[in-house]
Amino acid sequence: MTFSIVAAVGDALGVAVASKFLAVGSVVPAVRLGVGAVATQAAANVAWKEQGLAHLAEGRTPEETVRLLVQADPGRAQRQLGVVTAGAQASYTGPECMDWAGGVVGRDESGGYAIQGNILVGERVVRDAERAWLDGAHLPLEHRLLSALLAGDRAGGDRRGRQSAAVYAMQPGAGYGHSGVLVDLRVDDHPDAVNELARLVDLGNLYFGSPTNVLPLEGALADEVRSRLRRLDREQEDLEEALSDWAGEVNLENRLSPGGIDARVLQVLREATAVEDISPWGDLERTGAEEAR
């Protein structure tokens, strides 16, 4: 009842999934740093997640892991599975999964992927997802996974409709507090779940991403930022101290940069003060904000 992509890029691993099923993110994905990623779906066997990761941790390949899980499960004919490590990938679709059901696996210079789905409008769902994945080699993993999911959704996705979606990705040292979690977001019940997930991923990038387009805090821009911060009762003499105080309150501390202001932080500050933009930076800042997205 689902389509998903399991993928690896370098030491980063992730799963993105969508379905006409409540809270699909609570069922399908499993990721372990340094080991691999697994998606179990159709008549999902949730035990396959930990069992699959255990096989991979013992040094078995994705193909060997799929074979062992499938052979041991009497319900295998109605199961579907994707498994990826840094070096290999595999996908399985049981012969009794409801049409359309199937999957594709592949690898490019960046890493490998397994894309699979069942009860889909057709094969084009996984093929369009695959094309989006391959075309998105320039994107960070979480956005690349999302682009594949969006492409599958645009192709029709689950033929029964839309309800939930999720993306879970990890990379050593990434994320809040360097926890290794690049993104862990779910939309459990929404009529346009994949696009709602895209909105949440963008917010996640805003709150947990690093500075991307930093504008120097000097001249007219420094004056503007100081004025806007004063409207928010930040009266510190030191501009960077005032900016840090406000950014910490609104959870943007990850985007602070010495001597400058991230374009997306500036965008949020302008929205928070609701004052017409009189900055001479104009198009430069707006372009930077769009690039930062």
Phi, psi and omega in degrees: 000033199202155162229145186212162170229132175244131188208160176225138172227109185061234179265009178264142183225147179195166178223137170232142188209148175217153184193159165270072186200140182292127172054053182299333180293342178278349186248314197278307195273149170211133182222139174223124181301138179076000183238291181168189180223148185223143169232124176245131186206197193061234171281076194300135170258099186295338177294337179299336182296303180290322178296318180296315179296325178295317177299316180296319180296334178276001176099005178283150179281165174304318179297316178295321179297315177300314182300315181294317180295315183294315182299327185274358188246114179294343179265016188301332184295339181249015182256162174217146189208139171232136182223133180221142168236181178297337185244352185201171183206155178203153178220148180223136174230119179293148185294345181257008174295144185287140182294153346282139180223140178166185182198170177224149173230156179186180183206140171236193184296335184274333183158192185244167181210155170226125181238130183212155179198161178214156189053045180263165177292339178166177181298335183299337179298309181287328180290320178291323176297319179296316180298318179295320177299312182293325179284346185259026184300339180277352186269152168300155187307312185297323179284329177291317175300316181296321180297323177294318179295318178298321179295317177296323178294317178296330179284353178124333175056218177296124186290350177272347179129198184238145175209315184216162180200158181202155172219133182222118183218147182225150175206136182306130177080356184275168170081183183297128181064021181055037183289344185096351181270107175293313180201139177215085187230143181223144167243110190274332183201102185203139182291344177227062194298319185292318178291327174293322176298320178300321177297318180292322178297322177296319176295320178300320177296321179297312187279325188247354180282166178270162176304137183241316180232094187264124179262135182298134177275082181209162176058222184297326180293318178299319179297317180297313181298317179298317180297317181293321178295325177295325176295339178258019176066031172258101189253009181302142179296320180280119185298317181294326176295317178296318180296317180296321180297314179292315183299322178296324180292325183259016173067034179248018185297334179294340184260008177287146180216127182304131175080002182206182177225128177298141184301323181285328175295317178299320179299315179295320178299317179295320179293323182291329181267345175051043178245139180304135182290113178250013184288136176290352179288329173039247187299328180299313181293317181298319178297318179297320179296320179294320178294324181293335177296000000 
